[in-house]
Tab-separated table of C-alpha atoms in Angstrom:
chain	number	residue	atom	x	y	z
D	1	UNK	CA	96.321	68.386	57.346
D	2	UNK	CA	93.459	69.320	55.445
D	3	UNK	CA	91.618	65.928	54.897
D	4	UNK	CA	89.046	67.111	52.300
D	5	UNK	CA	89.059	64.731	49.071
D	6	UNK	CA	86.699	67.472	46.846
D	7	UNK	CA	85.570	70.807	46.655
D	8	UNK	CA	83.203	72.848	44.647
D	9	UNK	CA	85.178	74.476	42.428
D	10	UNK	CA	86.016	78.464	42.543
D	11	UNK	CA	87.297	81.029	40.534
D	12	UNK	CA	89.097	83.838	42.064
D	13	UNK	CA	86.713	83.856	45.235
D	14	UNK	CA	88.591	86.074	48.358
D	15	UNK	CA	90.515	83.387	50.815
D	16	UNK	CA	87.962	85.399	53.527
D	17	UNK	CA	84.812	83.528	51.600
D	18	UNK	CA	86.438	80.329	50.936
D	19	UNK	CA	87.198	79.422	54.394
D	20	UNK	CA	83.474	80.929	55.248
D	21	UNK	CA	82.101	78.405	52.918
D	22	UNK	CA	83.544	75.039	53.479
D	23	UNK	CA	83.219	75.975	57.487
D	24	UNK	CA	79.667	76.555	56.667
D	25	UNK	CA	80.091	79.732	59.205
D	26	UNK	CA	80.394	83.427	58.258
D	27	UNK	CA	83.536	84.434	60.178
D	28	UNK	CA	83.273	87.351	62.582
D	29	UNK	CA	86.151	89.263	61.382
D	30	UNK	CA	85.640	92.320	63.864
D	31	UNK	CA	87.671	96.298	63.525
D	32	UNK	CA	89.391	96.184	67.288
D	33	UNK	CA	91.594	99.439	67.460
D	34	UNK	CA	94.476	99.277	64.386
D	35	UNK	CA	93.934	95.673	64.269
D	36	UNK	CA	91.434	92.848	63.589
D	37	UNK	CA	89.837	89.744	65.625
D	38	UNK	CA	88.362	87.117	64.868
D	39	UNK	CA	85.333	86.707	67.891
D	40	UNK	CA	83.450	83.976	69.893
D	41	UNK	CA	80.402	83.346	67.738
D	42	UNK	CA	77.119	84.103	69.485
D	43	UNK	CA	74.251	81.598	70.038
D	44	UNK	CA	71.857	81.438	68.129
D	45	UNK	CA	68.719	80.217	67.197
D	46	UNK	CA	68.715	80.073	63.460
D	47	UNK	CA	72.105	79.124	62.659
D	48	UNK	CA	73.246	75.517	64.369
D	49	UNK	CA	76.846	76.667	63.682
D	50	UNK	CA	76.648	78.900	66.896
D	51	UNK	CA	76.154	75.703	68.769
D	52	UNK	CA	79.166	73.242	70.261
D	53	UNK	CA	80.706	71.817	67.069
D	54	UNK	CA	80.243	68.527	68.811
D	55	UNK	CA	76.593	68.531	68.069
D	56	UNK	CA	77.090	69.047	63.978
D	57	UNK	CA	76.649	66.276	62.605
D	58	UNK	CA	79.777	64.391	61.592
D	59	UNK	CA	80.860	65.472	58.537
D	60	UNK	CA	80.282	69.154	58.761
D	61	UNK	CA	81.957	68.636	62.176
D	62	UNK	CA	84.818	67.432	60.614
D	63	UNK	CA	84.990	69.762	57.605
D	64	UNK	CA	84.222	72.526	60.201
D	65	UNK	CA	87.810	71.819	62.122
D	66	UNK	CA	89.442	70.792	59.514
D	67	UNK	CA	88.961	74.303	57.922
D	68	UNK	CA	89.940	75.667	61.170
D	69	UNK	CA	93.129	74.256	61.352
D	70	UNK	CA	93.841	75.352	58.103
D	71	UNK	CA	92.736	78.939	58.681
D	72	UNK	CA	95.227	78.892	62.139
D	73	UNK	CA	98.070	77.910	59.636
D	74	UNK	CA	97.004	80.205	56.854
D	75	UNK	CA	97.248	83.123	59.873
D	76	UNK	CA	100.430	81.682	61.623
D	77	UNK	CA	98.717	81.091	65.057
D	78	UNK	CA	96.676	78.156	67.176
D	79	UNK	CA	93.639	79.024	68.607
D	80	UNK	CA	89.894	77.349	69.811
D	81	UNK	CA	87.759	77.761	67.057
D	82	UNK	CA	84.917	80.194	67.449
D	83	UNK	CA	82.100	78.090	67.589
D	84	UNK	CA	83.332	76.808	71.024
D	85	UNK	CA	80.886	77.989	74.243
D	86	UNK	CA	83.540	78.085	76.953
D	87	UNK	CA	86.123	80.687	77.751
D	88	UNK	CA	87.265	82.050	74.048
D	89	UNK	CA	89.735	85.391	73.706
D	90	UNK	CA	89.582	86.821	70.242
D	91	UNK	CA	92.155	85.455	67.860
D	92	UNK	CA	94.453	88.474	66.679
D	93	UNK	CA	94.468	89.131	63.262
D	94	UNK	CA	96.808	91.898	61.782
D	95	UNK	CA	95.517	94.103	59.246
D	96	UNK	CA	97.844	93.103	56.608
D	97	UNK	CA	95.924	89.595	56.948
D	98	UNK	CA	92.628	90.487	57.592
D	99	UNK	CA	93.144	92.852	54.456
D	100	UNK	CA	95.125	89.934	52.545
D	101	UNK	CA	92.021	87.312	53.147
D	102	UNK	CA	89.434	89.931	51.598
D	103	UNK	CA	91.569	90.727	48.447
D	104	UNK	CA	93.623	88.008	48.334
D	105	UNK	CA	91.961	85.140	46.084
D	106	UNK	CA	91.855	81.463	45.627
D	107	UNK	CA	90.783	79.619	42.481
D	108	UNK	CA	90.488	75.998	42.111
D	109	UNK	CA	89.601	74.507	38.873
D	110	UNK	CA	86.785	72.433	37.916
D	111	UNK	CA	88.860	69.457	36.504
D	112	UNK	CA	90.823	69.054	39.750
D	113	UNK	CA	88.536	69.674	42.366
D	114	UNK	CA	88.478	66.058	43.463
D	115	UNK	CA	91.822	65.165	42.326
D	116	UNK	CA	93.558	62.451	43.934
D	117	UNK	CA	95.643	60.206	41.837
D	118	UNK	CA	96.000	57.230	44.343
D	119	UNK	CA	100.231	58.145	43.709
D	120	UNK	CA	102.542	56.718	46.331
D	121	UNK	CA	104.821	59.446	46.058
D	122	UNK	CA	104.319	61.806	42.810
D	123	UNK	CA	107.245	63.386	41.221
D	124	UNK	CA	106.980	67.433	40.951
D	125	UNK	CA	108.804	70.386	39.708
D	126	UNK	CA	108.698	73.517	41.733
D	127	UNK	CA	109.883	76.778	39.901
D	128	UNK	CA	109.901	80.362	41.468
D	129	UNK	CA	110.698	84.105	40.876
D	130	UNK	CA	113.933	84.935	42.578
D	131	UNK	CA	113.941	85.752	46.277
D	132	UNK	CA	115.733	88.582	47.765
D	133	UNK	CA	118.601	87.576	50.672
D	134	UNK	CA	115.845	88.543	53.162
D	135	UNK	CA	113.316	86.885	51.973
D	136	UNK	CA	115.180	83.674	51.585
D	137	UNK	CA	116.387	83.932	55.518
D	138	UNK	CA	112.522	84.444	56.478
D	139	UNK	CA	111.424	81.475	54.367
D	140	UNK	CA	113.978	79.119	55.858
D	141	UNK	CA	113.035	80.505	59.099
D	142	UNK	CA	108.950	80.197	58.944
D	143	UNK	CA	108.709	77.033	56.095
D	144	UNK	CA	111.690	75.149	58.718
D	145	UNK	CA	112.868	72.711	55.881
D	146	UNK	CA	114.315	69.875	58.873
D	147	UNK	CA	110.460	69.437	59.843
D	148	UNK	CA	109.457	66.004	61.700
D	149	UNK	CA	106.196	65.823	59.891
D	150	UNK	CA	106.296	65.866	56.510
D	151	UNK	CA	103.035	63.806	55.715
D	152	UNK	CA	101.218	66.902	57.258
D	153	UNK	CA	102.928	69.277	54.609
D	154	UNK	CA	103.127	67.678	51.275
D	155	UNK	CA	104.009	70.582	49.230
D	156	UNK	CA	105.035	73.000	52.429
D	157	UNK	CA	107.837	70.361	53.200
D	158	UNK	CA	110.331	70.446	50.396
D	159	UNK	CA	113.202	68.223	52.530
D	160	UNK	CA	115.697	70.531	51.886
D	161	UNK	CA	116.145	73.971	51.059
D	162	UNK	CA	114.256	75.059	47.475
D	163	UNK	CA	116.479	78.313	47.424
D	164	UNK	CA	119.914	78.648	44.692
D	165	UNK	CA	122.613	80.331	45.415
D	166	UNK	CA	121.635	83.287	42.936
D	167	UNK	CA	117.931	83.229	44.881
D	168	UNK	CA	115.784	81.150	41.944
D	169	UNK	CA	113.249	79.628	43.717
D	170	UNK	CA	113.765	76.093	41.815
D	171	UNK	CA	113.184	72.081	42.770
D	172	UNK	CA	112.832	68.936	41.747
D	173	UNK	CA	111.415	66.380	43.508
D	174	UNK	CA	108.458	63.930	45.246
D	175	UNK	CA	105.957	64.749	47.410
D	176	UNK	CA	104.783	62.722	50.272
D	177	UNK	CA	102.665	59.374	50.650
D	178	UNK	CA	99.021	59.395	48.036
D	179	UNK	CA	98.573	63.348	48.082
D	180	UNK	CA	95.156	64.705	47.574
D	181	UNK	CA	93.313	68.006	46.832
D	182	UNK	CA	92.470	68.441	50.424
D	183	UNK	CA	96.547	68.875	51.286
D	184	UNK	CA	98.016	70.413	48.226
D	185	UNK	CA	95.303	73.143	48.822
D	186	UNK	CA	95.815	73.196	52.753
D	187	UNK	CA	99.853	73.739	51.772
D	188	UNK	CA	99.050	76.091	49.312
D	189	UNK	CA	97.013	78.071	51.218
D	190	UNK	CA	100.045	78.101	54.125
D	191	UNK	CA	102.421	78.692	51.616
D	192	UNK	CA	99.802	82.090	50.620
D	193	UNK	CA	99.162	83.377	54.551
D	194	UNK	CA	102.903	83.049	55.605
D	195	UNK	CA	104.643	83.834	52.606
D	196	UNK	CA	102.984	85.944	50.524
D	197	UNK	CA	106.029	87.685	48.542
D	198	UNK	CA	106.507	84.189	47.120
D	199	UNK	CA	105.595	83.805	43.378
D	200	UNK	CA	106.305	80.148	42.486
D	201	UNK	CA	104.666	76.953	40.537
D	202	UNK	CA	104.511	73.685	41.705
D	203	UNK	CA	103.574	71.018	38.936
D	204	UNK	CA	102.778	67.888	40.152
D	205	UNK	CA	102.610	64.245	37.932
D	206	UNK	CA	101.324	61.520	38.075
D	207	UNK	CA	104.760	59.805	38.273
D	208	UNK	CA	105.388	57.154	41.102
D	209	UNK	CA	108.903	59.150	41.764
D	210	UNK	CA	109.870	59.040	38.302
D	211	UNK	CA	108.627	57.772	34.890
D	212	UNK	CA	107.757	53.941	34.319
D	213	UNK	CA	110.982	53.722	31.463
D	214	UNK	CA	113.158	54.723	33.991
D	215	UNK	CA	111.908	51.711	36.855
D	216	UNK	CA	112.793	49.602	33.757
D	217	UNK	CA	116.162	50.529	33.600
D	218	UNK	CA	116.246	50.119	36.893
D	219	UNK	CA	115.253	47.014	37.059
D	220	UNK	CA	117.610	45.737	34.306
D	221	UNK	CA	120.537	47.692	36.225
D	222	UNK	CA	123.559	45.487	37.139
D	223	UNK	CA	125.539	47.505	39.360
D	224	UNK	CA	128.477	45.087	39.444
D	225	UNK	CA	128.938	46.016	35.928
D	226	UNK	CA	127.442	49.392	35.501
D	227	UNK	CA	128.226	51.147	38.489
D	228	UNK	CA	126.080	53.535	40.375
D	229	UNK	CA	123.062	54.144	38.812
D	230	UNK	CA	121.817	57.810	37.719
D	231	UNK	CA	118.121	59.125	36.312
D	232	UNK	CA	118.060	61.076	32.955
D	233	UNK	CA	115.923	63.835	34.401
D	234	UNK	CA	116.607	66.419	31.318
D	235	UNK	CA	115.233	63.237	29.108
D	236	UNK	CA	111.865	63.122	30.990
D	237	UNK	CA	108.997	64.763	28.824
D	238	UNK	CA	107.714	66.490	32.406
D	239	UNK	CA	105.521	69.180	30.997
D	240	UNK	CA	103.121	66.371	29.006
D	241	UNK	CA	102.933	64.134	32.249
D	242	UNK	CA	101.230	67.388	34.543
D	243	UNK	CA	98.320	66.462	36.301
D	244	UNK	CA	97.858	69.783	38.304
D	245	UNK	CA	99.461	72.530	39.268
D	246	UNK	CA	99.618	74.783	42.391
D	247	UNK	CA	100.149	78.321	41.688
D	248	UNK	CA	100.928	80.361	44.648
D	249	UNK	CA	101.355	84.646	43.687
D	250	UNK	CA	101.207	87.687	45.901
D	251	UNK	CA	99.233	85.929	48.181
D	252	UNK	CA	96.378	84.038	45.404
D	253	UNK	CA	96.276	80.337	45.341
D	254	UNK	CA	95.065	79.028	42.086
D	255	UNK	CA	94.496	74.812	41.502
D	256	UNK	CA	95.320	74.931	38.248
D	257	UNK	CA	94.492	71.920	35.502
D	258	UNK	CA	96.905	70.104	33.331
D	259	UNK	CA	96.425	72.286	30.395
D	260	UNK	CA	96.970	75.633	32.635
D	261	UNK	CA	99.506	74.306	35.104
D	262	UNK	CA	102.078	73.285	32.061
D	263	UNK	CA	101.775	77.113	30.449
D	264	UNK	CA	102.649	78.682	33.553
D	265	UNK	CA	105.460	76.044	34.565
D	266	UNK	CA	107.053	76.086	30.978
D	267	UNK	CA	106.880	80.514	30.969
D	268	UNK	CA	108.433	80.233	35.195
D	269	UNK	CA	110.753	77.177	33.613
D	270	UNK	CA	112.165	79.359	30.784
D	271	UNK	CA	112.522	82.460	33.298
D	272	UNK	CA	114.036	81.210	36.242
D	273	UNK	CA	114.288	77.561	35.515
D	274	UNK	CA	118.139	76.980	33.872
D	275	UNK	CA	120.245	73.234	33.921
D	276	UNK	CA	118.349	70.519	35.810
């Protein structure tokens, strides 16, 4: 879990240069036969990143690791990171991700760099291109929809499978406890290493699991004399209620703003959207 609350904001920059900046480190993405490695960084004396990460000072530590740990998810393996001075074997990277982290881009917009909406649970709408049968087996098999942790993946853990029957990628649904930039882009960016065939939009409100109206009716529900109660979702004006969106596409991440994020839902809501 990626606990960064801001970022400087980016446009298009390759996933390779993103991670190098907010680890402060260049990474020493190394040619080793057919494949790539990331190596041990070498002391030295001009560049207190070479030195035991325990001796940066607290917050770059911390921003350091927490990098890290997104970059092991983002490649699909756990590993020391390289700044570490003991025994340290390369971390394997294929060339399909070494090649996906230099062309592959992430973009996060100005206007929700620091966004954090102080939501208990926000309500979002997740929309996709179709899968193939394939594809959909390997999703269930690397996102693993019965996790145990879903505060760590607030956009990665959809509780349930996001998949119809006809392959449309489509859901709605809440995320978990106050999300904030730091996670959506640390599940984005897992959602970008692992799956990159995936081509989907997640909006995100700022709805505390649905609108305000509908905790009214709640509220004034008598279930002794109405029965079970049920939400009007398809009565819900969603795409003016948008506070940011996280578009995930052969392998890019873009942070998208309000404005953006509701164009790209309402074109992927129209295409592969259908009855709520």
């Amino acid at each position: 879990m990626l606990l960064i609350y801001s970022f400087d904001p980016c446009e298009k920059m390759p996933i390779l240069d993103f991670f190098n900046r907010e680890m402060g480190i260049v990474l020493p993405v190394t040619e080793k036969g057919k494949g790539f490695s990331v190596a041990k960084l070498e002391p030295s004396e001009d560049d207190p990143w070479d030195l035991n990460c325990c001796d940066i000072g607290y917050g770059s530590r911390r921003r350091y690791l927490e990098t890290w740990y997104t970059f092991e998810d983002y490649i699909g393996r756990e590993h020391l990171p390289p700044c570490v001075r003991d025994e340290y074997e390369p971390m394997e990277v294929t060339p399909v991700q070494a090649d996906a982290m230099k062309n592959c881009t992430i973009t996060i917009d100005p206007e929700v760099a620091d966004q954090n909406t102080g939501v208990r649970r926000p309500y979002y709408r997740l929309r996709g291109k179709p899968a193939t049968i394939d594809e959909m087996r390997y999703v269930e098999k690397i996102a693993d929809f019965n996790w145990d942790r879903p505060s760590d993946r607030h956009i990665g853990n959809f509780h349930g499978s996001f998949f119809r029957e006809n392959g449309h990628i489509f859901r709605n649904g809440i995320t978990d406890k106050y999300p904030y930039i730091g996670e959506y882009v640390d599940d984005a960016l897992f959602i970008a290493g692992r799956l990159p065939f995936l081509d989907i939009i997640i909006a995100v409100t700022g709805w505390e699991e649905c609108p305000d109206f509908e905790w009214d009716r709640l509220s004034a529900h008598d279930y002794e004399k109405d029965g079970p109660f049920e939400f009007h979702e398809d009565e819900w004006d969603f795409e003016n209620n948008i506070d940011i969106g996280i578009y995930i596409h052969g392998g890019n991440v873009e942070i998208l703003n309000p404005e953006h994020a509701r164009a790209v839902y309402t074109e992927y809501d129209k295409k592969y959207g259908g009855e709520i």
